[in-house]
CSV table of C-alpha atoms in Angstrom, one decimal:
chain,number,residue,atom,x,y,z
A,21,MET,CA,-40.0,29.0,-19.9
A,22,LYS,CA,-38.0,29.2,-23.1
A,23,ALA,CA,-35.4,26.7,-21.9
A,24,GLU,CA,-38.2,24.3,-20.9
A,25,ILE,CA,-39.8,24.6,-24.3
A,26,GLN,CA,-36.4,23.9,-25.9
A,27,LYS,CA,-35.9,20.9,-23.7
A,28,GLU,CA,-39.3,19.6,-24.7
A,29,LEU,CA,-38.7,20.1,-28.4
A,30,LYS,CA,-35.3,18.3,-28.0
A,31,LEU,CA,-36.9,15.3,-26.4
A,32,MET,CA,-39.7,15.1,-29.1
A,33,ALA,CA,-37.2,15.6,-31.9
A,34,SER,CA,-35.0,12.8,-30.5
A,35,ILE,CA,-38.0,10.4,-30.2
A,36,PHE,CA,-39.2,11.2,-33.7
A,37,LYS,CA,-35.7,10.6,-35.1
A,38,ILE,CA,-35.6,7.2,-33.4
A,39,GLY,CA,-39.0,6.4,-34.9
A,40,VAL,CA,-37.7,7.2,-38.4
A,41,VAL,CA,-34.6,4.9,-38.1
A,42,GLY,CA,-36.0,2.3,-35.8
A,43,PHE,CA,-35.1,-0.8,-37.9
A,44,GLY,CA,-35.3,-3.9,-35.8
A,45,GLY,CA,-38.0,-2.4,-33.5
A,46,GLY,CA,-38.8,-3.7,-30.0
A,47,THR,CA,-35.9,-4.7,-27.8
A,48,ALA,CA,-33.3,-3.6,-30.5
A,49,LEU,CA,-34.2,0.0,-29.9
A,50,ILE,CA,-33.4,0.0,-26.1
A,51,PRO,CA,-29.7,1.0,-26.6
A,52,VAL,CA,-30.6,3.3,-29.5
A,53,ILE,CA,-33.0,5.3,-27.3
A,54,GLU,CA,-30.6,5.2,-24.3
A,55,ARG,CA,-27.7,6.6,-26.3
A,56,GLU,CA,-30.0,9.4,-27.7
A,57,VAL,CA,-31.8,10.6,-24.6
A,58,VAL,CA,-29.4,9.6,-21.8
A,59,GLU,CA,-25.9,9.9,-23.3
A,60,ASP,CA,-26.1,12.4,-26.2
A,61,GLN,CA,-29.0,14.7,-25.2
A,62,LYS,CA,-28.8,14.1,-21.4
A,63,ILE,CA,-32.6,14.5,-21.2
A,64,VAL,CA,-33.2,11.9,-18.5
A,65,GLU,CA,-31.1,10.1,-15.9
A,66,LYS,CA,-29.9,6.5,-16.6
A,67,SER,CA,-31.7,5.2,-13.5
A,68,GLU,CA,-35.0,6.6,-14.7
A,69,TYR,CA,-34.5,5.2,-18.2
A,70,ASP,CA,-33.7,1.8,-16.8
A,71,LYS,CA,-37.0,1.9,-14.9
A,72,ASP,CA,-38.9,2.6,-18.1
A,73,VAL,CA,-37.1,-0.4,-19.7
A,74,ILE,CA,-38.0,-2.7,-16.8
A,75,VAL,CA,-41.7,-1.8,-17.0
A,76,ALA,CA,-41.8,-1.9,-20.8
A,77,SER,CA,-40.1,-5.3,-20.8
A,78,ILE,CA,-42.8,-6.9,-18.6
A,79,THR,CA,-45.7,-5.2,-20.3
A,80,PRO,CA,-47.5,-6.3,-23.4
A,81,GLY,CA,-47.7,-3.9,-26.3
A,82,ALA,CA,-45.2,-2.0,-28.4
A,83,LEU,CA,-42.0,-1.7,-26.4
A,84,PRO,CA,-40.5,1.5,-28.1
A,85,VAL,CA,-43.9,3.2,-27.7
A,86,GLU,CA,-44.0,2.3,-24.1
A,87,ILE,CA,-40.6,3.6,-23.4
A,88,ALA,CA,-41.5,6.9,-25.2
A,89,THR,CA,-44.6,7.0,-23.0
A,90,GLY,CA,-42.5,6.8,-19.9
A,91,LEU,CA,-40.1,9.5,-21.1
A,92,GLY,CA,-42.8,11.9,-22.1
A,93,LYS,CA,-44.9,11.3,-19.0
A,94,ARG,CA,-42.0,11.9,-16.6
A,95,ALA,CA,-40.9,15.1,-18.4
A,96,TYR,CA,-44.2,16.7,-19.4
A,97,GLY,CA,-47.1,14.8,-17.8
A,98,ALA,CA,-50.1,13.5,-19.7
A,99,LYS,CA,-49.6,15.8,-22.7
A,100,GLY,CA,-45.9,14.8,-23.1
A,101,MET,CA,-46.9,11.1,-22.7
A,102,ALA,CA,-49.3,11.1,-25.6
A,103,ILE,CA,-47.1,13.3,-27.9
A,104,ALA,CA,-44.0,11.2,-27.3
A,105,ALA,CA,-45.8,7.9,-28.0
A,106,PHE,CA,-47.3,9.4,-31.1
A,107,LEU,CA,-44.0,10.5,-32.5
A,108,MET,CA,-42.3,7.2,-31.8
A,109,ALA,CA,-44.9,5.1,-33.7
A,110,PHE,CA,-46.0,7.6,-36.4
A,111,PRO,CA,-43.0,7.5,-38.9
A,112,GLY,CA,-43.2,3.7,-39.3
A,113,VAL,CA,-47.0,3.6,-39.6
A,114,LEU,CA,-47.0,6.5,-42.1
A,115,MET,CA,-44.4,4.7,-44.3
A,116,THR,CA,-46.4,1.4,-44.1
A,117,VAL,CA,-49.7,2.9,-45.1
A,118,LEU,CA,-48.2,5.0,-47.9
A,119,MET,CA,-46.4,1.9,-49.2
A,120,LEU,CA,-49.6,-0.1,-49.1
A,121,SER,CA,-51.6,2.6,-50.9
A,122,VAL,CA,-49.1,2.8,-53.8
A,123,LEU,CA,-47.9,-0.8,-53.8
A,124,SER,CA,-49.0,-1.5,-57.4
A,125,LYS,CA,-47.5,1.7,-58.7
A,126,VAL,CA,-44.1,1.5,-56.9
A,127,ASP,CA,-41.1,0.5,-58.9
A,128,GLU,CA,-39.5,-2.6,-57.5
A,129,LYS,CA,-36.2,-0.7,-57.5
A,130,LEU,CA,-37.5,1.5,-54.6
A,131,PHE,CA,-38.0,-1.6,-52.5
A,132,VAL,CA,-34.4,-2.7,-53.3
A,133,GLN,CA,-33.0,0.7,-52.2
A,134,ILE,CA,-35.0,0.5,-48.9
A,135,GLU,CA,-33.5,-2.9,-48.3
A,136,CYS,CA,-30.0,-1.5,-49.0
A,137,LEU,CA,-30.8,1.3,-46.5
A,138,SER,CA,-31.9,-1.3,-43.9
A,139,ILE,CA,-28.7,-3.2,-44.2
A,140,GLY,CA,-26.7,-0.1,-43.3
A,141,LEU,CA,-29.0,0.9,-40.4
A,142,THR,CA,-29.1,-2.7,-39.1
A,143,ALA,CA,-25.3,-2.6,-38.9
A,144,PHE,CA,-25.5,0.6,-36.9
A,145,ILE,CA,-28.1,-0.8,-34.5
A,146,SER,CA,-26.1,-4.0,-34.1
A,147,CYS,CA,-23.1,-1.8,-33.0
A,148,LEU,CA,-25.2,-0.2,-30.3
A,149,LEU,CA,-26.5,-3.5,-29.2
A,150,THR,CA,-23.0,-4.8,-28.5
A,151,GLN,CA,-22.0,-1.6,-26.9
A,152,TYR,CA,-25.0,-1.9,-24.5
A,153,ALA,CA,-23.7,-5.3,-23.5
A,154,VAL,CA,-20.1,-4.1,-23.0
A,155,LYS,CA,-21.3,-1.1,-20.9
A,156,SER,CA,-23.4,-3.3,-18.8
A,157,MET,CA,-20.4,-5.5,-18.0
A,158,GLN,CA,-18.2,-2.5,-17.4
A,159,GLU,CA,-20.7,-1.1,-14.9
A,160,ALA,CA,-20.8,-4.5,-13.1
A,161,LYS,CA,-17.0,-4.7,-13.0
A,162,LYS,CA,-16.8,-1.2,-11.4
A,163,GLU,CA,-18.8,-2.4,-8.5
A,164,SER,CA,-16.9,-5.6,-7.9
A,165,VAL,CA,-15.3,-8.5,-9.7
A,166,LYS,CA,-17.8,-10.9,-8.1
A,167,ARG,CA,-20.7,-8.9,-9.5
A,168,PHE,CA,-19.0,-8.8,-12.9
A,169,GLY,CA,-18.8,-12.6,-12.9
A,170,ARG,CA,-22.4,-13.0,-12.0
A,171,ALA,CA,-23.5,-10.4,-14.6
A,172,PHE,CA,-21.5,-12.1,-17.3
A,173,VAL,CA,-22.8,-15.6,-16.5
A,174,ILE,CA,-26.4,-14.2,-16.5
A,175,MET,CA,-25.9,-12.4,-19.9
A,176,ILE,CA,-24.4,-15.6,-21.5
A,177,ALA,CA,-27.0,-17.8,-20.0
A,178,VAL,CA,-29.8,-15.6,-21.4
A,179,PHE,CA,-28.1,-15.5,-24.8
A,180,ILE,CA,-27.7,-19.3,-24.9
A,181,LEU,CA,-31.4,-19.9,-23.9
A,182,SER,CA,-32.7,-17.4,-26.5
A,183,CYS,CA,-30.4,-17.6,-29.5
A,184,GLY,CA,-31.0,-21.1,-30.8
A,185,LYS,CA,-33.2,-20.1,-33.9
A,186,SER,CA,-31.0,-17.2,-34.9
A,187,VAL,CA,-27.7,-19.1,-34.7
A,188,TYR,CA,-29.1,-22.2,-36.4
A,189,ASN,CA,-30.4,-19.9,-39.3
A,190,ILE,CA,-27.0,-18.3,-39.8
A,191,LEU,CA,-25.1,-21.6,-39.7
A,192,GLY,CA,-27.7,-23.2,-42.0
A,193,ILE,CA,-28.6,-25.9,-39.5
A,194,LYS,CA,-32.0,-27.3,-40.3
A,195,GLU,CA,-32.5,-29.0,-37.0
A,196,THR,CA,-34.7,-27.7,-34.3
A,197,PRO,CA,-32.7,-25.7,-31.6
A,198,VAL,CA,-32.6,-27.2,-28.2
A,199,PHE,CA,-33.7,-24.1,-26.4
A,200,GLY,CA,-34.8,-21.1,-28.4
A,201,LEU,CA,-36.8,-19.5,-25.6
A,202,SER,CA,-38.9,-16.4,-26.2
A,203,THR,CA,-38.2,-13.1,-24.5
A,204,VAL,CA,-41.3,-13.6,-22.3
A,205,GLN,CA,-40.1,-17.0,-21.2
A,206,VAL,CA,-36.6,-15.8,-20.4
A,207,LEU,CA,-38.0,-12.9,-18.4
A,208,GLY,CA,-40.4,-15.2,-16.7
A,209,ILE,CA,-37.6,-17.4,-15.5
A,210,ALA,CA,-35.5,-14.4,-14.4
A,211,PHE,CA,-38.3,-12.9,-12.4
A,212,PHE,CA,-39.3,-16.2,-10.8
A,213,GLY,CA,-35.7,-16.7,-9.7
A,214,ILE,CA,-35.5,-13.2,-8.2
A,215,PHE,CA,-38.9,-13.3,-6.5
A,216,TYR,CA,-38.4,-16.7,-5.0
A,217,THR,CA,-34.7,-16.7,-4.0
A,218,HIS,CA,-34.2,-12.9,-3.4
A,219,CYS,CA,-30.8,-13.8,-4.9
A,220,ARG,CA,-29.9,-15.6,-1.7
A,221,PHE,CA,-28.7,-19.0,-2.9
A,222,ASN,CA,-28.8,-21.3,0.1
A,223,ILE,CA,-29.1,-25.1,-0.5
A,224,LYS,CA,-33.0,-25.0,-0.4
A,225,ASN,CA,-33.4,-22.0,-2.8
A,226,THR,CA,-30.8,-23.3,-5.2
A,227,LEU,CA,-32.2,-26.9,-5.4
A,228,VAL,CA,-35.9,-25.8,-5.7
A,229,SER,CA,-35.4,-23.0,-8.1
A,230,GLY,CA,-32.7,-24.8,-10.1
A,231,ILE,CA,-34.7,-28.1,-10.6
A,232,THR,CA,-37.9,-26.1,-11.4
A,233,ILE,CA,-36.2,-23.9,-14.0
A,234,ILE,CA,-34.4,-26.8,-15.7
A,235,LEU,CA,-37.7,-28.8,-16.0
A,236,TYR,CA,-39.5,-25.7,-17.3
A,237,ILE,CA,-36.7,-25.1,-19.9
A,238,LEU,CA,-36.9,-28.7,-21.1
A,239,CYS,CA,-40.7,-28.4,-21.4
A,240,VAL,CA,-40.8,-25.1,-23.3
A,241,GLY,CA,-37.6,-25.4,-25.3
A,242,LYS,CA,-38.0,-25.7,-29.1
A,243,ALA,CA,-36.7,-29.3,-29.1
A,244,GLY,CA,-39.5,-30.4,-26.8
A,245,ILE,CA,-37.3,-32.7,-24.8
A,246,ILE,CA,-40.1,-33.1,-22.3
A,247,GLN,CA,-43.5,-33.1,-24.1
A,248,ASN,CA,-46.1,-33.1,-21.3
A,249,ILE,CA,-48.7,-30.4,-21.2
A,250,TYR,CA,-49.7,-31.3,-17.7
A,251,LEU,CA,-46.2,-31.0,-16.4
A,252,GLU,CA,-45.6,-27.7,-18.2
A,253,THR,CA,-48.8,-26.2,-16.9
A,254,GLY,CA,-48.1,-27.5,-13.4
A,255,LEU,CA,-44.6,-26.0,-13.5
A,256,LYS,CA,-46.0,-22.6,-14.5
A,257,ILE,CA,-48.5,-22.7,-11.6
A,258,PHE,CA,-45.8,-23.9,-9.2
A,259,MET,CA,-43.4,-21.1,-10.3
A,260,PHE,CA,-46.2,-18.5,-9.9
A,261,ILE,CA,-47.1,-19.7,-6.4
A,262,LEU,CA,-43.4,-19.7,-5.3
A,263,ALA,CA,-42.9,-16.2,-6.8
A,264,ILE,CA,-45.9,-14.9,-4.9
A,265,HIS,CA,-44.8,-16.6,-1.7
A,266,GLY,CA,-41.3,-15.0,-2.2
A,267,LEU,CA,-42.9,-11.6,-2.5
A,268,TYR,CA,-45.0,-12.2,0.6
A,269,VAL,CA,-42.0,-13.3,2.7
A,270,CYS,CA,-40.0,-10.3,1.4
A,271,THR,CA,-42.6,-7.9,2.5
A,272,ARG,CA,-43.8,-9.6,5.6
A,273,TYR,CA,-40.5,-10.3,7.3
A,274,GLY,CA,-38.6,-7.0,6.8
A,275,MET,CA,-36.6,-7.8,3.8
A,276,SER,CA,-37.6,-4.4,2.3
A,277,LYS,CA,-38.6,-0.9,3.1
A,278,GLY,CA,-42.1,-1.9,2.1
A,279,LYS,CA,-44.2,0.3,-0.2
A,280,ARG,CA,-42.9,3.8,-0.9
A,281,SER,CA,-44.6,6.4,1.1
A,282,GLU,CA,-46.9,8.9,-0.6
A,283,GLU,CA,-44.4,11.6,0.4
A,284,GLU,CA,-41.5,9.8,-1.4
A,285,LEU,CA,-43.7,9.3,-4.5
A,286,GLU,CA,-44.8,12.9,-4.5
A,287,LYS,CA,-41.2,14.1,-4.1
A,288,ALA,CA,-40.2,11.9,-7.1
A,289,GLY,CA,-43.1,13.3,-9.1
A,290,HIS,CA,-44.9,9.9,-9.4
A,291,ARG,CA,-47.5,10.1,-6.6
A,292,LEU,CA,-50.5,7.9,-7.6
A,293,THR,CA,-53.6,10.0,-7.2
A,294,ALA,CA,-57.1,9.3,-8.5
A,295,ALA,CA,-56.9,12.7,-10.4
A,296,GLY,CA,-53.5,12.0,-11.9
A,297,PHE,CA,-54.4,8.4,-13.0
A,298,SER,CA,-57.8,9.5,-14.3
A,299,LYS,CA,-56.1,12.3,-16.4
A,300,GLU,CA,-53.8,9.9,-18.1
A,301,MET,CA,-56.6,7.4,-18.8
A,302,ILE,CA,-58.8,10.2,-20.2
A,303,THR,CA,-56.0,11.4,-22.3
A,304,TRP,CA,-55.6,8.0,-23.9
A,305,LEU,CA,-59.3,7.6,-24.4
A,306,LEU,CA,-59.5,11.0,-26.1
A,307,PHE,CA,-56.5,10.0,-28.2
A,308,ILE,CA,-58.4,7.0,-29.6
A,309,ILE,CA,-61.7,8.8,-30.0
A,310,ILE,CA,-60.4,11.9,-31.8
A,311,LEU,CA,-58.2,10.0,-34.2
A,312,SER,CA,-60.9,7.4,-34.9
A,313,ILE,CA,-63.7,9.9,-35.8
A,314,PRO,CA,-63.1,9.6,-39.6
A,315,ALA,CA,-63.2,5.8,-39.3
A,316,PHE,CA,-66.5,5.9,-37.3
A,317,ILE,CA,-68.0,8.0,-40.1
A,318,ILE,CA,-66.9,5.6,-42.8
A,319,THR,CA,-67.8,2.2,-41.3
A,320,LYS,CA,-69.8,0.8,-38.5
A,321,ASP,CA,-67.3,-2.0,-38.1
A,322,THR,CA,-64.8,0.5,-36.5
A,323,TRP,CA,-66.1,-0.5,-33.1
A,324,ILE,CA,-65.3,-4.2,-33.7
A,325,TYR,CA,-62.0,-3.3,-35.3
A,326,LEU,CA,-60.9,-1.2,-32.4
A,327,PHE,CA,-62.0,-3.7,-29.8
A,328,ARG,CA,-60.1,-6.5,-31.5
A,329,GLY,CA,-57.1,-4.2,-32.0
A,330,PHE,CA,-57.0,-3.2,-28.3
A,331,ALA,CA,-57.4,-6.8,-27.2
A,332,SER,CA,-54.7,-8.0,-29.6
A,333,SER,CA,-52.3,-5.3,-28.3
A,334,ILE,CA,-52.7,-6.0,-24.6
A,335,ILE,CA,-52.2,-9.8,-25.1
A,336,SER,CA,-49.2,-9.3,-27.4
A,337,PHE,CA,-46.2,-10.6,-25.5
A,338,GLY,CA,-43.0,-11.7,-27.2
A,339,GLY,CA,-42.3,-9.0,-29.8
A,340,GLY,CA,-43.4,-8.2,-33.3
A,341,ASP,CA,-43.3,-11.7,-34.8
A,342,ALA,CA,-45.6,-12.9,-32.0
A,343,TYR,CA,-48.1,-10.1,-32.8
A,344,LEU,CA,-48.4,-11.3,-36.4
A,345,SER,CA,-49.8,-14.6,-35.2
A,346,VAL,CA,-52.2,-12.8,-32.8
A,347,ALA,CA,-53.3,-10.5,-35.6
A,348,ASP,CA,-53.9,-13.5,-37.9
A,349,GLY,CA,-56.3,-15.0,-35.3
A,350,MET,CA,-58.1,-11.7,-34.7
A,351,PHE,CA,-58.5,-10.3,-38.2
A,352,VAL,CA,-57.6,-12.9,-40.9
A,353,SER,CA,-59.3,-16.0,-39.4
A,354,THR,CA,-62.4,-13.9,-38.7
A,355,GLY,CA,-62.6,-12.6,-42.2
A,356,MET,CA,-62.0,-8.9,-41.5
A,357,ILE,CA,-59.2,-8.8,-44.1
A,358,LYS,CA,-58.2,-11.2,-46.8
A,359,GLU,CA,-55.4,-13.7,-46.2
A,360,ASN,CA,-53.5,-12.6,-49.3
A,361,GLU,CA,-53.7,-8.9,-48.2
A,362,PHE,CA,-52.2,-9.8,-44.8
A,363,TYR,CA,-49.4,-12.2,-45.9
A,364,SER,CA,-48.6,-11.2,-49.4
A,365,GLN,CA,-48.6,-7.4,-48.9
A,366,LEU,CA,-48.8,-6.2,-45.3
A,367,VAL,CA,-46.3,-8.7,-43.6
A,368,SER,CA,-43.6,-8.2,-46.2
A,369,ILE,CA,-43.9,-4.4,-45.8
A,370,VAL,CA,-43.9,-4.2,-42.0
A,371,ASN,CA,-40.8,-6.4,-41.9
A,372,VAL,CA,-38.7,-4.1,-44.1
A,373,LEU,CA,-39.7,-0.7,-42.6
A,374,PRO,CA,-38.7,0.9,-39.3
A,375,GLY,CA,-40.9,1.1,-36.3
A,376,SER,CA,-43.0,-1.2,-34.1
A,377,ILE,CA,-44.5,-4.2,-36.0
A,378,LEU,CA,-47.5,-4.1,-33.7
A,379,CYS,CA,-48.4,-0.5,-34.7
A,380,LYS,CA,-47.6,-0.9,-38.3
A,381,THR,CA,-49.6,-4.1,-38.6
A,382,LEU,CA,-52.7,-2.8,-36.9
A,383,ALA,CA,-52.7,0.3,-39.0
A,384,GLY,CA,-52.1,-1.7,-42.1
A,385,ILE,CA,-55.1,-3.9,-41.3
A,386,GLY,CA,-57.2,-0.8,-40.8
A,387,TYR,CA,-56.0,0.4,-44.2
A,388,PHE,CA,-57.3,-2.7,-45.9
A,389,ILE,CA,-60.6,-2.6,-44.0
A,390,GLY,CA,-61.3,0.9,-45.2
A,391,PHE,CA,-60.0,0.4,-48.7
A,392,ASP,CA,-62.0,-2.8,-49.3
A,393,ILE,CA,-65.3,-0.9,-48.7
A,394,ASP,CA,-65.3,0.6,-52.1
A,395,GLY,CA,-61.7,0.9,-53.2
A,396,SER,CA,-61.0,4.4,-51.7
A,397,VAL,CA,-57.5,5.1,-50.6
A,398,LEU,CA,-58.7,7.9,-48.4
A,399,GLN,CA,-61.1,5.6,-46.5
A,400,GLY,CA,-58.1,3.3,-46.1
A,401,TYR,CA,-56.1,6.1,-44.5
A,402,ALA,CA,-59.0,7.0,-42.2
A,403,VAL,CA,-59.4,3.5,-40.7
A,404,ALA,CA,-55.6,3.1,-40.6
A,405,LEU,CA,-55.5,6.2,-38.4
A,406,ALA,CA,-57.9,4.6,-36.0
A,407,GLY,CA,-55.7,1.5,-35.8
A,408,PHE,CA,-52.6,3.5,-35.2
A,409,ALA,CA,-54.4,5.4,-32.4
A,410,CYS,CA,-55.6,2.1,-30.9
A,411,SER,CA,-52.1,0.5,-30.9
A,412,VAL,CA,-50.4,3.5,-29.3
A,413,ALA,CA,-53.1,4.0,-26.7
A,414,ALA,CA,-53.3,0.3,-25.7
A,415,SER,CA,-49.6,0.2,-25.2
A,416,GLY,CA,-49.6,3.5,-23.3
A,417,ILE,CA,-52.5,2.5,-21.0
A,418,VAL,CA,-51.0,-0.8,-19.9
A,419,PHE,CA,-47.6,0.8,-19.4
A,420,CYS,CA,-49.0,3.6,-17.2
A,421,ILE,CA,-50.9,1.1,-15.0
A,422,ILE,CA,-47.8,-1.2,-14.5
A,423,TYR,CA,-45.5,1.8,-14.1
A,424,TYR,CA,-47.5,3.2,-11.2
A,425,LEU,CA,-47.6,-0.3,-9.5
A,426,TYR,CA,-43.9,-0.6,-10.0
A,427,GLU,CA,-43.3,2.9,-8.5
A,428,LYS,CA,-45.5,2.1,-5.6
A,429,PHE,CA,-43.7,-1.1,-4.6
A,430,GLU,CA,-40.2,-0.2,-5.7
A,431,GLY,CA,-39.0,-0.2,-2.1
A,432,ILE,CA,-39.6,-3.9,-1.9
A,433,ALA,CA,-36.2,-5.6,-2.0
A,434,VAL,CA,-37.0,-8.0,-4.9
A,435,PHE,CA,-38.0,-5.0,-7.1
A,436,LYS,CA,-34.7,-3.4,-6.3
A,437,LEU,CA,-33.0,-6.7,-7.3
A,438,ILE,CA,-34.8,-6.5,-10.7
A,439,GLY,CA,-33.5,-3.0,-11.2
A,440,ARG,CA,-30.0,-4.3,-10.2
A,441,TRP,CA,-29.9,-7.2,-12.5
A,442,ILE,CA,-32.1,-6.1,-15.5
A,443,ARG,CA,-29.2,-4.8,-17.6
A,444,PRO,CA,-27.3,-8.1,-17.9
A,445,ILE,CA,-30.6,-9.9,-18.6
A,446,ILE,CA,-31.5,-7.3,-21.3
A,447,ALA,CA,-27.9,-7.5,-22.6
A,448,GLY,CA,-28.2,-11.2,-23.2
A,449,LEU,CA,-31.5,-10.7,-25.0
A,450,LEU,CA,-30.0,-8.0,-27.1
A,451,LEU,CA,-27.1,-10.2,-28.2
A,452,ASN,CA,-29.7,-12.6,-29.6
A,453,VAL,CA,-31.5,-9.7,-31.3
A,454,MET,CA,-28.1,-8.7,-32.9
A,455,VAL,CA,-27.6,-12.2,-34.3
A,456,SER,CA,-31.2,-12.2,-35.6
A,457,MET,CA,-30.6,-8.8,-37.3
A,458,ILE,CA,-27.4,-10.1,-38.9
A,459,TYR,CA,-29.3,-13.1,-40.2
A,460,GLN,CA,-32.0,-10.7,-41.5
A,461,ASN,CA,-29.2,-8.8,-43.3
A,462,ILE,CA,-28.1,-12.0,-44.9
A,463,GLU,CA,-31.6,-12.8,-46.1
A,464,THR,CA,-32.0,-9.2,-47.5
A,465,GLY,CA,-28.6,-9.3,-49.2
A,466,THR,CA,-29.1,-12.6,-50.9
A,467,ALA,CA,-32.6,-11.6,-52.0
A,468,ILE,CA,-31.2,-8.6,-53.9
A,469,GLY,CA,-28.5,-10.6,-55.7
A,470,GLY,CA,-25.6,-10.8,-53.3
A,471,SER,CA,-23.9,-13.7,-51.5
A,472,VAL,CA,-23.8,-14.6,-47.9
A,473,VAL,CA,-20.1,-13.7,-47.6
A,474,THR,CA,-20.4,-10.3,-49.4
A,475,THR,CA,-23.4,-9.3,-47.3
A,476,LEU,CA,-21.6,-10.2,-44.1
A,477,ILE,CA,-18.5,-8.2,-45.2
A,478,ILE,CA,-20.7,-5.2,-45.9
A,479,THR,CA,-22.5,-5.5,-42.6
A,480,PHE,CA,-19.2,-5.8,-40.6
A,481,VAL,CA,-17.5,-3.0,-42.5
A,482,ILE,CA,-20.4,-0.6,-41.6
A,483,TYR,CA,-20.4,-2.1,-38.1
A,484,PHE,CA,-16.7,-1.3,-37.5
A,485,VAL,CA,-17.0,2.2,-39.1
A,486,ASN,CA,-19.7,2.9,-36.5
A,487,LEU,CA,-17.6,1.4,-33.7
A,488,VAL,CA,-14.6,3.6,-34.5
A,489,LEU,CA,-16.6,6.8,-34.9
A,490,MET,CA,-18.5,6.0,-31.7
A,491,LEU,CA,-15.5,5.3,-29.5
A,492,LYS,CA,-12.8,7.5,-31.1
A,493,ALA,CA,-14.6,10.4,-32.6
A,494,LYS,CA,-17.5,10.4,-30.1
A,495,ALA,CA,-19.9,10.8,-33.0
A,496,GLY,CA,-23.6,11.2,-32.1
A,497,ASN,CA,-26.5,9.1,-33.4
A,498,GLY,CA,-27.4,11.6,-36.1
A,499,ILE,CA,-24.0,11.4,-37.8
A,500,LEU,CA,-23.8,7.6,-37.4
A,501,ILE,CA,-27.2,7.1,-38.8
A,502,LEU,CA,-26.4,9.2,-41.9
A,503,ILE,CA,-23.1,7.5,-42.5
A,504,SER,CA,-24.6,4.1,-42.1
A,505,ALA,CA,-27.4,4.9,-44.5
A,506,VAL,CA,-25.1,6.2,-47.1
A,507,LEU,CA,-22.7,3.3,-46.8
A,508,GLY,CA,-25.5,0.8,-46.9
A,509,ILE,CA,-26.9,2.2,-50.2
A,510,ALA,CA,-23.4,2.8,-51.7
A,511,LEU,CA,-21.9,-0.6,-50.8
A,512,CYS,CA,-25.0,-2.6,-51.6
A,513,ASN,CA,-25.4,-1.0,-55.0
A,514,GLY,CA,-21.7,-1.2,-55.8
A,515,ILE,CA,-21.2,-4.8,-54.7
A,516,LEU,CA,-24.4,-6.8,-54.2
A,517,ILE,CA,-26.6,-5.5,-57.0
């Protein structure tokens, strides 16, 4: 019993630590979480973690919160699920709400030091992102040279399709990138290809999938080479139909083991029962209700706020930046909060602090709703708490539903193929995230008085220090985070400011 409690505390401490230092949010935290809970703490197996990543990647909501939900659920059931999700999201939300409440009283120098800290931690996370890509290629090479070649091509193709905006920004190119596809669009292409072809590239499969994907990319790419809404919509429908047909063929004609049996699921600890599913849904419902009680007492608009918050969370595909546009439509355009509160205060804060942008933004909106009633900071905190609960629960609910479906049909061959090829796909996306984070460091460095060159030098110095300590000294995340934070503050204050 004591050992079990210690293991539970270790997992929760690891998740909380990641929540505190989670600059970059979203996809950027995949390798950070993996190194902490799989490699350093050895709390879960890599195969189980990869499964959480797959489900979180295809599910709307806050990706780090969803991964934490999976980790907590597998280890400690409904209780662990809620606690883990809470701990992942809470640090960033707490910092956001506190910063909003004291914004007019905070010395600008504090913001500068936070930005210096973010430069150091961004370099640390960038190091983990490249190591994730390297390890993914090494794993493929261990299996066979042929698999390595395919994995490498997939990773580079995903990077090329998604990196346009980030690369153009760093190079100072003002033109519109040719591709610049979103994460959702890239994953959609990948899943379509896997579902339809089953990775069997005969002449028919190659021609049909290849031509369809090329046309789709030309339609949705940033350059808008083909601007025809009817063709784009038709391609999406066509891809969906072919994907469903591929799933049917795979299941119908023996290209899988079919659905996993109840015995297999029970043995794996994931048997889908009405009682188990109901317990998880009730847990999330209670999570929202209990944390929203103060908000319900304060304002009758809490119901509307929570409904819109839940809806905005479950339609939030494409990461934090995409959620900001959704939140604008749900809360700014409808007059729930003022435009200057959202763009001049909230957006600038959520982009500089660690954690999920979705959770920070929804809680921040709640703060302004409560504060604007009669200028009470405490009322702002109360409604922000409801928004925090809503964002976490919405992400957790959708994740649990999709996770059970994935578990149930994991025996189907195409789902095995997703598990087989997800790492090079994610690796390509993470390389794009790394480029985006480097550009963000450049923006931060120049904003506090430095030049592009000196900011890049500081970033890569901290990057290589992390790389050496990681590979040679086998340093853990805690040490690397501390060193990166200290170096970020010291070097930025000594050189940039």
